[in-house]
Amino acid sequence: MNSTPQAVLGGRLRAALQACNLPPERGDVTAAADTRFGDYQSNAAMILAKETRSNPRALAVQIAEKFDAGDVCDPPEIAGPGFLNFRLRPEWVSRRLRELAEDARCGVPTADKPLRIIVDFSSPNIAKPMHVGHIRSTILGDALARIARFLGHEVVADNHLGDWGTQFGKVLYGWKHLLDRAALERDPIAEMTRLYREVNALEQTDPEVHRAARQELVKLQRGDSENRAIWEQLVKLSWKEFQGVYDRLGVRFDERLGESFYDAALGPLVERLLAGGIAEISEGAVCLFFPEIPALADKPCLIRKSDGGFLYATTDLATIEYRVGRWKPDAVWYVTGAPQQLHFQQVFAAAARMGIPVRLEHVAFGSILGEDRKLMKTRSGDNVPLRDLLDEAVSRARGMIEEKNPSLSAEEKENIANVVGLGAVKYAELSQHRMSDYVFSWPKMLSLQGNTAPYLQNACVRIHSIFRKLGDDSGGAGDVTFTTKEELALARKLLQFGEVVPLVLREFRPNLLANFLFETANAFHAFYEACPVLKSEGATRRSRLVLCEASIRVLKQGLDLLGIGVPEKM
RNA sequence: GCGCCCGUAGCUCAGGGGAUAGAGCAGCGGAUUUCUAAUCCGUUGGUCGCAGGUUCAAAUCCUGCCGGGCGCGCCA
């Protein structure tokens, strides 16, 4: 059931349109751009006037006459060229807010048609450290999975690990010839990375090493038991490391089927596509050509190399087949970087040609840049390890807490540092439009001012503080009355929560939710400054406590949908 | 060469057919015997890259150009 102001007004507007013999599907209502024009507006009269070649203002009058405002809003006002403006009645806002404060879903409706959705994200490579390149996929994918779940969809979060690449030849060779057991004990990923790098360097000067490493890879692929056992070790050790990162970030997967899982399916798949005339041989490789799609016309999709090896696209197609068979999903979302857009266009086109019935979406995103506006790297030019980045976030947050609130216990400080530091990193990602490249800046994301996680968390802390002081003296159950403009503004904002959350999935835009939460926190802070809660009395006090309750619930729920926690103190 | 993405305030970015284009930061001016000032209020600041087009209405849609990023058979 959807009882957001937008849905309620929209329903009534559609009824009015019907009463005027106008098509009700034009009855969309949007939040007003400017509060001077009320809370919500509709452009229906102008759009319909154009379609029916009539006068927009006259049409607006006609619609307004049929509009049953009930107790929801004042009679609609007609303004400008034919806008219909709606101003919610405080009594109605009050009642809705009271409901929101007691609603486990904070007024967010569930999807009309629940879907089964596979979200493919994170996908780090075995035997390599997770680095900043994985952070956007991980955080964005997790947030989308959380939001989809909350909206009532069935979500399968799948981590498509890079566990079968050519890197294993090198690592296997290194493992057999250069392994430092003690180093492996201390920091497995670091040691694996060292092996990879050393062998890579050796290969440059020694063709014999190159040949030997290649041989190790072939042996692994043929199922050699020794290499297979080492590989399993690599996967196990890497996963342990990844799991540590995911635990810190609060990221969960329902499935973690890496590339290796699909290996056996690749050969038969290619043969089938060849036999079915879907793919063809060209210059010794097996390709799909898409002359009918202009963007792909001169860009073949390779699924088998001339040396018999398989490619990225091959695995992705096998993965789609498997997933469709296993889960029968309505949609699969791939949360990977924008540079892979062409690849996914090809894979999606291939899947379409294969007749696979599923909606495939590439949720692309931009790059993280350093202060120099180039891809973020360490001083030595390497990728920044994710673990180090998270450590620094927590450590910086710890410093801030130490400075601001030194009297907290060590345990509290540590807990808060984690929630604030990691929240800041996540929020910096999610508050940004996913397609834009963004400049990574510690001071900016950890600032207590502006559109940051700590700012939102601080709003929650203030509320927690009020309830702490309140103690047993509940009094939270009261009618909401608005004696100041700040109270009404906050209430109206809170009711929009249910309008914003579903919007996020329309274009995979968590930044819309982040934006809303920022505006909500902002409205709360203004309310907090203007309206004493504990010092007020009677009905006003009870009313303000309800506003606080509704605010904390919305902020907490909203942040939780972004995968961000809320401390009680900071 | 082809394709995708981006160009909005000094800086970082929202807004993706509707009203006088918005935030944050920085700048300037105010508010504190505090329910956590880690905040709030006010204010300065814009040929929405350029040029056409569609429309009653364009930052938003279309076309072309300029500038930047990325990608384009045998990596993922």
PDB file of N, CA, C and O (backbone and C1' of nucleotides) in Angstrom, chain A residues 393-421 567 569-570, chain B residues 38:
ATOM      1  N   ALA A 393      40.595   5.445   7.054  1.00  0.00           N
ATOM      2  CA  ALA A 393      39.298   6.071   7.340  1.00  0.00           C
ATOM      3  C   ALA A 393      38.988   5.966   8.834  1.00  0.00           C
ATOM      4  O   ALA A 393      38.607   6.939   9.477  1.00  0.00           O
ATOM      5  N   VAL A 394      39.175   4.761   9.375  1.00  0.00           N
ATOM      6  CA  VAL A 394      38.860   4.537  10.781  1.00  0.00           C
ATOM      7  C   VAL A 394      39.815   5.333  11.668  1.00  0.00           C
ATOM      8  O   VAL A 394      39.407   5.941  12.659  1.00  0.00           O
ATOM      9  N   SER A 395      41.061   5.339  11.281  1.00  0.00           N
ATOM     10  CA  SER A 395      42.056   6.034  12.089  1.00  0.00           C
ATOM     11  C   SER A 395      41.818   7.544  12.103  1.00  0.00           C
ATOM     12  O   SER A 395      41.940   8.199  13.139  1.00  0.00           O
ATOM     13  N   ARG A 396      41.439   8.094  10.976  1.00  0.00           N
ATOM     14  CA  ARG A 396      41.123   9.529  10.939  1.00  0.00           C
ATOM     15  C   ARG A 396      39.879   9.834  11.780  1.00  0.00           C
ATOM     16  O   ARG A 396      39.827  10.840  12.490  1.00  0.00           O
ATOM     17  N   ALA A 397      38.895   8.952  11.678  1.00  0.00           N
ATOM     18  CA  ALA A 397      37.680   9.151  12.464  1.00  0.00           C
ATOM     19  C   ALA A 397      37.999   9.058  13.958  1.00  0.00           C
ATOM     20  O   ALA A 397      37.490   9.829  14.774  1.00  0.00           O
ATOM     21  N   ARG A 398      38.883   8.142  14.292  1.00  0.00           N
ATOM     22  CA  ARG A 398      39.282   7.966  15.687  1.00  0.00           C
ATOM     23  C   ARG A 398      39.907   9.255  16.216  1.00  0.00           C
ATOM     24  O   ARG A 398      39.611   9.713  17.322  1.00  0.00           O
ATOM     25  N   GLY A 399      40.750   9.861  15.397  1.00  0.00           N
ATOM     26  CA  GLY A 399      41.397  11.116  15.784  1.00  0.00           C
ATOM     27  C   GLY A 399      40.379  12.209  16.062  1.00  0.00           C
ATOM     28  O   GLY A 399      40.497  12.960  17.038  1.00  0.00           O
ATOM     29  N   MET A 400      39.363  12.270  15.225  1.00  0.00           N
ATOM     30  CA  MET A 400      38.347  13.308  15.399  1.00  0.00           C
ATOM     31  C   MET A 400      37.569  13.096  16.694  1.00  0.00           C
ATOM     32  O   MET A 400      37.250  14.058  17.406  1.00  0.00           O
ATOM     33  N   ILE A 401      37.259  11.840  16.962  1.00  0.00           N
ATOM     34  CA  ILE A 401      36.482  11.550  18.163  1.00  0.00           C
ATOM     35  C   ILE A 401      37.311  11.846  19.411  1.00  0.00           C
ATOM     36  O   ILE A 401      36.818  12.398  20.390  1.00  0.00           O
ATOM     37  N   GLU A 402      38.571  11.477  19.319  1.00  0.00           N
ATOM     38  CA  GLU A 402      39.500  11.731  20.417  1.00  0.00           C
ATOM     39  C   GLU A 402      39.507  13.206  20.773  1.00  0.00           C
ATOM     40  O   GLU A 402      39.506  13.594  21.944  1.00  0.00           O
ATOM     41  N   GLU A 403      39.488  14.002  19.740  1.00  0.00           N
ATOM     42  CA  GLU A 403      39.561  15.443  19.924  1.00  0.00           C
ATOM     43  C   GLU A 403      38.246  16.007  20.472  1.00  0.00           C
ATOM     44  O   GLU A 403      38.241  16.826  21.389  1.00  0.00           O
ATOM     45  N   LYS A 404      37.156  15.511  19.930  1.00  0.00           N
ATOM     46  CA  LYS A 404      35.855  16.080  20.263  1.00  0.00           C
ATOM     47  C   LYS A 404      35.278  15.525  21.565  1.00  0.00           C
ATOM     48  O   LYS A 404      34.645  16.224  22.335  1.00  0.00           O
ATOM     49  N   ASN A 405      35.485  14.235  21.772  1.00  0.00           N
ATOM     50  CA  ASN A 405      34.781  13.581  22.862  1.00  0.00           C
ATOM     51  C   ASN A 405      35.705  12.625  23.619  1.00  0.00           C
ATOM     52  O   ASN A 405      35.469  11.410  23.642  1.00  0.00           O
ATOM     53  N   PRO A 406      36.764  13.165  24.211  1.00  0.00           N
ATOM     54  CA  PRO A 406      37.801  12.312  24.799  1.00  0.00           C
ATOM     55  C   PRO A 406      37.331  11.487  25.988  1.00  0.00           C
ATOM     56  O   PRO A 406      37.980  10.489  26.334  1.00  0.00           O
ATOM     57  N   SER A 407      36.200  11.848  26.562  1.00  0.00           N
ATOM     58  CA  SER A 407      35.789  11.156  27.781  1.00  0.00           C
ATOM     59  C   SER A 407      35.141   9.795  27.526  1.00  0.00           C
ATOM     60  O   SER A 407      34.902   9.033  28.455  1.00  0.00           O
ATOM     61  N   LEU A 408      34.871   9.489  26.264  1.00  0.00           N
ATOM     62  CA  LEU A 408      34.257   8.196  25.964  1.00  0.00           C
ATOM     63  C   LEU A 408      35.222   7.056  26.285  1.00  0.00           C
ATOM     64  O   LEU A 408      36.436   7.239  26.298  1.00  0.00           O
ATOM     65  N   SER A 409      34.663   5.880  26.546  1.00  0.00           N
ATOM     66  CA  SER A 409      35.517   4.728  26.829  1.00  0.00           C
ATOM     67  C   SER A 409      36.236   4.297  25.564  1.00  0.00           C
ATOM     68  O   SER A 409      35.816   4.605  24.451  1.00  0.00           O
ATOM     69  N   ALA A 410      37.330   3.572  25.737  1.00  0.00           N
ATOM     70  CA  ALA A 410      38.130   3.131  24.587  1.00  0.00           C
ATOM     71  C   ALA A 410      37.288   2.290  23.640  1.00  0.00           C
ATOM     72  O   ALA A 410      37.390   2.414  22.421  1.00  0.00           O
ATOM     73  N   GLU A 411      36.453   1.473  24.235  1.00  0.00           N
ATOM     74  CA  GLU A 411      35.621   0.600  23.407  1.00  0.00           C
ATOM     75  C   GLU A 411      34.623   1.413  22.587  1.00  0.00           C
ATOM     76  O   GLU A 411      34.417   1.168  21.400  1.00  0.00           O
ATOM     77  N   GLU A 412      33.999   2.388  23.242  1.00  0.00           N
ATOM     78  CA  GLU A 412      33.054   3.252  22.535  1.00  0.00           C
ATOM     79  C   GLU A 412      33.740   3.990  21.393  1.00  0.00           C
ATOM     80  O   GLU A 412      33.219   4.070  20.288  1.00  0.00           O
ATOM     81  N   LYS A 413      34.922   4.518  21.689  1.00  0.00           N
ATOM     82  CA  LYS A 413      35.659   5.273  20.668  1.00  0.00           C
ATOM     83  C   LYS A 413      35.944   4.407  19.460  1.00  0.00           C
ATOM     84  O   LYS A 413      35.795   4.848  18.309  1.00  0.00           O
ATOM     85  N   GLU A 414      36.367   3.173  19.718  1.00  0.00           N
ATOM     86  CA  GLU A 414      36.720   2.282  18.617  1.00  0.00           C
ATOM     87  C   GLU A 414      35.492   1.978  17.773  1.00  0.00           C
ATOM     88  O   GLU A 414      35.532   2.007  16.543  1.00  0.00           O
ATOM     89  N   ASN A 415      34.425   1.701  18.452  1.00  0.00           N
ATOM     90  CA  ASN A 415      33.173   1.399  17.778  1.00  0.00           C
ATOM     91  C   ASN A 415      32.707   2.574  16.916  1.00  0.00           C
ATOM     92  O   ASN A 415      32.351   2.421  15.754  1.00  0.00           O
ATOM     93  N   ILE A 416      32.753   3.754  17.494  1.00  0.00           N
ATOM     94  CA  ILE A 416      32.324   4.959  16.780  1.00  0.00           C
ATOM     95  C   ILE A 416      33.246   5.249  15.605  1.00  0.00           C
ATOM     96  O   ILE A 416      32.789   5.598  14.511  1.00  0.00           O
ATOM     97  N   ALA A 417      34.543   5.069  15.824  1.00  0.00           N
ATOM     98  CA  ALA A 417      35.511   5.330  14.751  1.00  0.00           C
ATOM     99  C   ALA A 417      35.206   4.456  13.543  1.00  0.00           C
ATOM    100  O   ALA A 417      35.295   4.898  12.395  1.00  0.00           O
ATOM    101  N   ASN A 418      34.840   3.212  13.799  1.00  0.00           N
ATOM    102  CA  ASN A 418      34.501   2.313  12.701  1.00  0.00           C
ATOM    103  C   ASN A 418      33.255   2.759  11.967  1.00  0.00           C
ATOM    104  O   ASN A 418      33.232   2.843  10.738  1.00  0.00           O
ATOM    105  N   VAL A 419      32.213   3.037  12.728  1.00  0.00           N
ATOM    106  CA  VAL A 419      30.943   3.414  12.108  1.00  0.00           C
ATOM    107  C   VAL A 419      31.085   4.733  11.336  1.00  0.00           C
ATOM    108  O   VAL A 419      30.574   4.878  10.218  1.00  0.00           O
ATOM    109  N   VAL A 420      31.800   5.668  11.922  1.00  0.00           N
ATOM    110  CA  VAL A 420      31.936   6.980  11.291  1.00  0.00           C
ATOM    111  C   VAL A 420      32.904   6.916  10.106  1.00  0.00           C
ATOM    112  O   VAL A 420      32.607   7.414   9.015  1.00  0.00           O
ATOM    113  N   GLY A 421      34.050   6.285  10.313  1.00  0.00           N
ATOM    114  CA  GLY A 421      35.069   6.229   9.257  1.00  0.00           C
ATOM    115  C   GLY A 421      34.581   5.463   8.042  1.00  0.00           C
ATOM    116  O   GLY A 421      34.671   5.946   6.907  1.00  0.00           O
ATOM    117  N   PRO A 567      25.943   5.724  15.122  1.00  0.00           N
ATOM    118  CA  PRO A 567      26.374   5.598  16.518  1.00  0.00           C
ATOM    119  C   PRO A 567      25.401   6.325  17.446  1.00  0.00           C
ATOM    120  O   PRO A 567      24.637   7.174  16.997  1.00  0.00           O
ATOM    121  N   LYS A 569      26.539   7.898  20.201  1.00  0.00           N
ATOM    122  CA  LYS A 569      27.287   9.097  20.597  1.00  0.00           C
ATOM    123  C   LYS A 569      28.401   9.261  19.589  1.00  0.00           C
ATOM    124  O   LYS A 569      28.798   8.320  18.923  1.00  0.00           O
ATOM    125  N   MET A 570      28.938  10.460  19.505  1.00  0.00           N
ATOM    126  CA  MET A 570      30.141  10.616  18.677  1.00  0.00           C
ATOM    127  C   MET A 570      30.895  11.876  19.076  1.00  0.00           C
ATOM    128  O   MET A 570      30.435  12.645  19.912  1.00  0.00           O
TER     129      MET A 570
ATOM    130  P     A B  38      30.815  21.619  18.321  1.00  0.00           P
ATOM    131  O5'   A B  38      30.396  21.123  16.868  1.00  0.00           O
ATOM    132  C5'   A B  38      31.043  21.613  15.720  1.00  0.00           C
ATOM    133  C4'   A B  38      30.901  20.600  14.600  1.00  0.00           C
ATOM    134  C3'   A B  38      29.438  20.281  14.273  1.00  0.00           C
ATOM    135  O3'   A B  38      29.328  19.926  12.912  1.00  0.00           O
ATOM    136  C1'   A B  38      30.494  18.351  15.100  1.00  0.00           C
TER     137        A B  38
END
